[in-house]
Structure formats: C-alpha cells, structure tokens
PDB file of C-alpha atoms in Angstrom:
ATOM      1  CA  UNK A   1     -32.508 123.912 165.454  1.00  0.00           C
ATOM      2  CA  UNK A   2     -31.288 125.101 161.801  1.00  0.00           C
ATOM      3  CA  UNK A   3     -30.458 128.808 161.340  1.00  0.00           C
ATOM      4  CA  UNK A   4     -33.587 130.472 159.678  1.00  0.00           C
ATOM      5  CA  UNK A   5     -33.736 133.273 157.282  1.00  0.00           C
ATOM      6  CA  UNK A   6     -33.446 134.348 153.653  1.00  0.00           C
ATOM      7  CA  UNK A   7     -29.883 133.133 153.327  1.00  0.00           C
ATOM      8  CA  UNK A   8     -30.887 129.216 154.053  1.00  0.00           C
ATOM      9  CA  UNK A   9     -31.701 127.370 150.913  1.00  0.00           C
ATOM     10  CA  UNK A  10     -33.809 124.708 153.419  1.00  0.00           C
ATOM     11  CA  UNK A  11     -36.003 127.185 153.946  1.00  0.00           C
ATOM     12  CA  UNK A  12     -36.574 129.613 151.015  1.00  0.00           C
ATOM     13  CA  UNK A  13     -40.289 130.809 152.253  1.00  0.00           C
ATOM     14  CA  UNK A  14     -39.083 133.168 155.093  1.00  0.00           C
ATOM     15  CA  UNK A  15     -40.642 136.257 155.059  1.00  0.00           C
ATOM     16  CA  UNK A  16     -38.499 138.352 156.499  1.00  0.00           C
ATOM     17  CA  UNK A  17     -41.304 141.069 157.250  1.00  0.00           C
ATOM     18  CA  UNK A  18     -42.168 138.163 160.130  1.00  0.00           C
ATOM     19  CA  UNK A  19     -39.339 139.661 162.088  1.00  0.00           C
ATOM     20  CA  UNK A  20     -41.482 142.578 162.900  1.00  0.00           C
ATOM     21  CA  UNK A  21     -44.505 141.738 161.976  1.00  0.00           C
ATOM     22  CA  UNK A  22     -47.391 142.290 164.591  1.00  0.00           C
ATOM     23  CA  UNK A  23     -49.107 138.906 164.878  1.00  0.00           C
ATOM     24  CA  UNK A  24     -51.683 137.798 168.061  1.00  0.00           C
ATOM     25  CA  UNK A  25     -48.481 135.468 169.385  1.00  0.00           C
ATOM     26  CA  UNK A  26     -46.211 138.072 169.914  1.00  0.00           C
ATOM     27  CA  UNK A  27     -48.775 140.242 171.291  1.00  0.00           C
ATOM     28  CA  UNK A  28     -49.365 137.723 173.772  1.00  0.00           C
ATOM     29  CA  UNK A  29     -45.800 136.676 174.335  1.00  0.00           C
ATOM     30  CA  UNK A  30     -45.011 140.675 174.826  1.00  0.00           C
ATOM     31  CA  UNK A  31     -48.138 140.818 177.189  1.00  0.00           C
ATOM     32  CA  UNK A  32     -46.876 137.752 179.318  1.00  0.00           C
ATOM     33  CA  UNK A  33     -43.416 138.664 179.649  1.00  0.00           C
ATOM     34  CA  UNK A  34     -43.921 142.375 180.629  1.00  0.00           C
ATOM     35  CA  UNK A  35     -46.673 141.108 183.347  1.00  0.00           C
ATOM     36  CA  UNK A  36     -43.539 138.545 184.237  1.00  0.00           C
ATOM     37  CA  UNK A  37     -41.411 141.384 185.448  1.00  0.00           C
ATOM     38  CA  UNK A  38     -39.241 141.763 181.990  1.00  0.00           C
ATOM     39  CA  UNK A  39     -38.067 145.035 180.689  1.00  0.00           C
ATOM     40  CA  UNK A  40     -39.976 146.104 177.809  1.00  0.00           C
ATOM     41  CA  UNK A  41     -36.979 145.810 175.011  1.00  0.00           C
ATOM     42  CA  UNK A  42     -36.050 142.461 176.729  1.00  0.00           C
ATOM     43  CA  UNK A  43     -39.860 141.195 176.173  1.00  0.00           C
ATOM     44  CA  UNK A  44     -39.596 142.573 172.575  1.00  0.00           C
ATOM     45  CA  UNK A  45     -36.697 140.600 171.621  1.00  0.00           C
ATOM     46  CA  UNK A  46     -37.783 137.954 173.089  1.00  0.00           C
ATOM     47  CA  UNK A  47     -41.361 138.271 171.479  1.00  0.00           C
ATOM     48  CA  UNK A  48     -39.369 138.975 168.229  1.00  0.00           C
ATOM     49  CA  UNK A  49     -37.378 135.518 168.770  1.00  0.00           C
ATOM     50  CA  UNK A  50     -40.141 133.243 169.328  1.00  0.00           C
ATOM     51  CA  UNK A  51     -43.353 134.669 167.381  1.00  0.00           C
ATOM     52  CA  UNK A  52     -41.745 134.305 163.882  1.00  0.00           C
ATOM     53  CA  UNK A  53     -40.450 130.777 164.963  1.00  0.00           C
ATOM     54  CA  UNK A  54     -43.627 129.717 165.915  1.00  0.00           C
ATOM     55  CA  UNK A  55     -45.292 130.654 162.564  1.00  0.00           C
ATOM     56  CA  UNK A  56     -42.376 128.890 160.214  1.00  0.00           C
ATOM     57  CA  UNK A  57     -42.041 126.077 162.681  1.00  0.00           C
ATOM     58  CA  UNK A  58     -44.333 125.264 164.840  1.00  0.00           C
ATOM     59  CA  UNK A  59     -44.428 125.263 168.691  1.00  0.00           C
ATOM     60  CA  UNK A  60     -42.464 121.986 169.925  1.00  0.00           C
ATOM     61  CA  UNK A  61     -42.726 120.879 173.433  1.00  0.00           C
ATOM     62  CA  UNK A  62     -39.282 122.465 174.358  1.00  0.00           C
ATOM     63  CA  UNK A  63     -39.946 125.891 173.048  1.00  0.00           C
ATOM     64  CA  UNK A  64     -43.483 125.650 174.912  1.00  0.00           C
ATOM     65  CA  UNK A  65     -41.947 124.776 178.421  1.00  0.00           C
ATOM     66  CA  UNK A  66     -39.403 127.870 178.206  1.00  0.00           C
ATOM     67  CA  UNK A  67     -41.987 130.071 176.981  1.00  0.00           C
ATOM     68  CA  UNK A  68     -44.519 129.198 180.022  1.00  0.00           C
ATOM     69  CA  UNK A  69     -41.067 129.570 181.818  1.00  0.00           C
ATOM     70  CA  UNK A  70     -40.718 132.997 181.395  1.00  0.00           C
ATOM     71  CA  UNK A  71     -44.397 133.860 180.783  1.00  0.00           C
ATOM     72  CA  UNK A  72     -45.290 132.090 184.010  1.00  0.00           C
ATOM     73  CA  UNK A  73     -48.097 130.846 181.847  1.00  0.00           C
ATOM     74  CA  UNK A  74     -49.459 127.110 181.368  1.00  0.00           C
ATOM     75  CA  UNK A  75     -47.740 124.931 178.449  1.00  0.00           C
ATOM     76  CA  UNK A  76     -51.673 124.740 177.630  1.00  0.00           C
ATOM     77  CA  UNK A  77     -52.037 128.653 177.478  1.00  0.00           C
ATOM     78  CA  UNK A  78     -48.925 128.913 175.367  1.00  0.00           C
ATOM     79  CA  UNK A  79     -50.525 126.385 172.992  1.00  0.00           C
ATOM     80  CA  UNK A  80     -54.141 128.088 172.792  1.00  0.00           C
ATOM     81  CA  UNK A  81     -52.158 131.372 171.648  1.00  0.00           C
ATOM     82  CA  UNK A  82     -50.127 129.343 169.191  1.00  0.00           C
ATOM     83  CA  UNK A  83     -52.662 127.837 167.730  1.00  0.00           C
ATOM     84  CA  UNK A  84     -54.637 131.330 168.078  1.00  0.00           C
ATOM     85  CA  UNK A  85     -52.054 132.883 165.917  1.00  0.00           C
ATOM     86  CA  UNK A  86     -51.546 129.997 163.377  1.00  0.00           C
ATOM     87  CA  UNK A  87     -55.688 130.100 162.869  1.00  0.00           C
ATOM     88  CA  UNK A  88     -55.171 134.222 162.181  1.00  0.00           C
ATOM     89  CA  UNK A  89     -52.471 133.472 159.665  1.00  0.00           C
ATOM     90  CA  UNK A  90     -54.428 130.740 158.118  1.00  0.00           C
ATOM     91  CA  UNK A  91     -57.461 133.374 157.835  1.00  0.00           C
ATOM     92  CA  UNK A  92     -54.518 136.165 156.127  1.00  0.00           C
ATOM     93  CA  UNK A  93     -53.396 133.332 153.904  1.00  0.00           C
ATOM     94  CA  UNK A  94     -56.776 132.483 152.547  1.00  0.00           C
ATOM     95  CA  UNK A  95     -57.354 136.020 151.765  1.00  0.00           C
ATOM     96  CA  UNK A  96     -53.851 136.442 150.028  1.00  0.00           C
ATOM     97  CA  UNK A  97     -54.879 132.988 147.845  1.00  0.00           C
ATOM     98  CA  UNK A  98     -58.401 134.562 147.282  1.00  0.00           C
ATOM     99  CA  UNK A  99     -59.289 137.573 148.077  1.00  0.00           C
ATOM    100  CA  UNK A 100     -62.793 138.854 147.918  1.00  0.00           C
ATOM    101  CA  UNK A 101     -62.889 142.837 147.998  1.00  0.00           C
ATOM    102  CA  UNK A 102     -65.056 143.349 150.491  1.00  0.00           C
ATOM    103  CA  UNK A 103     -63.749 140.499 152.911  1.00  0.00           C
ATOM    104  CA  UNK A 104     -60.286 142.125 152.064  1.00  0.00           C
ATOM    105  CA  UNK A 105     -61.468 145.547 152.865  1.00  0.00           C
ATOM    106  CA  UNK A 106     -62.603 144.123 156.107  1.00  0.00           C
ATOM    107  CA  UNK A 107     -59.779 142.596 157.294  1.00  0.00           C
ATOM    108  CA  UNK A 108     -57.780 145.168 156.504  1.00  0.00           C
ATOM    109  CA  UNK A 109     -59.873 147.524 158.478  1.00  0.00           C
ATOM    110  CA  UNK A 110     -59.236 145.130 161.299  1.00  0.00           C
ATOM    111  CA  UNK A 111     -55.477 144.626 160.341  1.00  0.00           C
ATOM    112  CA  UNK A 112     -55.190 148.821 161.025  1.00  0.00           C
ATOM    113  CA  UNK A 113     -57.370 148.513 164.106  1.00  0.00           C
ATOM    114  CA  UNK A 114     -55.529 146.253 166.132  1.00  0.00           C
ATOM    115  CA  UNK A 115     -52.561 148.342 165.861  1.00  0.00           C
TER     116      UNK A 115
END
C-alpha cells in the first residue's frame, strides 16, 4: 500500500486534518481496542492509523481481518462501522457541497455534541 499524505502527487485530496480528526470509525476502533486490553496511547495510534485510511481508501479484506484481530470484533462488525463512518462523511460532504443554514446549524450542533 502507497505512502499517503500531502507530499504524494497520486493522491492530492488528503486532508491532513483526517489525522486527528474525530470521526464514528475511530471512535469505535479506540472503543474496541481499549475494551481489547490496549493501552490508551497504543489504541490512539492505532485508531489514528486506520480511521483516516479507511476514509481515503476504503476497508479491504486484509485491513478488516487485523482490525477484528485486535478489536476481537467480527470482520462483519468492522464493516458495519466502516460503512457507519463512510455514510457520516457522505452526510458532512453533502453539507460542505450544499449547505442549507439551518441543516448546517444542526449538524454542527451535533458535530460539538459528540465531542
């Protein structure tokens, strides 16, 4: 798997904000791991690793057998987050393309709440 970031010319629409961005996969991923028995920097980086990847690049069957791995999850559980997480950033992308000011004002009201 290609190096990703704002350096590689093959793929120019990394955000880099995704490295620490809050998104429902890395909640879970943090969730799962902790629960595993990892130490709570140890299930950040790992959550930090994985959740941007899975945005930019989708979830292939590799990645989702080491994540249920260490998660101790199902390869089906890791795929109803992904695709959890991908239908959020669909939702944040529609709203970027068109936002609506009161539909904006609400998600960003539950943007701050979820924090």
């Amino acid at each position: 798997m290609p190096i990703i970031g704002p350096d590689d010319p093959e793929n120019d629409h990394w955000d880099p904000a995704w490295d620490n961005h809050d998104t429902p996969f890395r909640r879970w991923l943090y969730e799962k791991l902790t629960t595993a028995g990892l130490e709570s920097a140890a299930a950040a980086d790992a959550a930090g690793l994985h959740a941007p990847a899975n945005r930019y690049n989708g979830l292939d069957n590799i990645n989702t057998a080491i994540i249920a791995t260490l998660t101790g999850a199902s390869p089906a559980a890791v795929r109803a987050a992904h695709k959890a997480d991908l239908a959020e950033w669909a939702r944040e992308q529609q709203l970027r393309d068109h936002p609506d000011l009161a539909v904006l004002d609400a998600d960003l009201d539950r943007i701050q709440h979820r924090s």
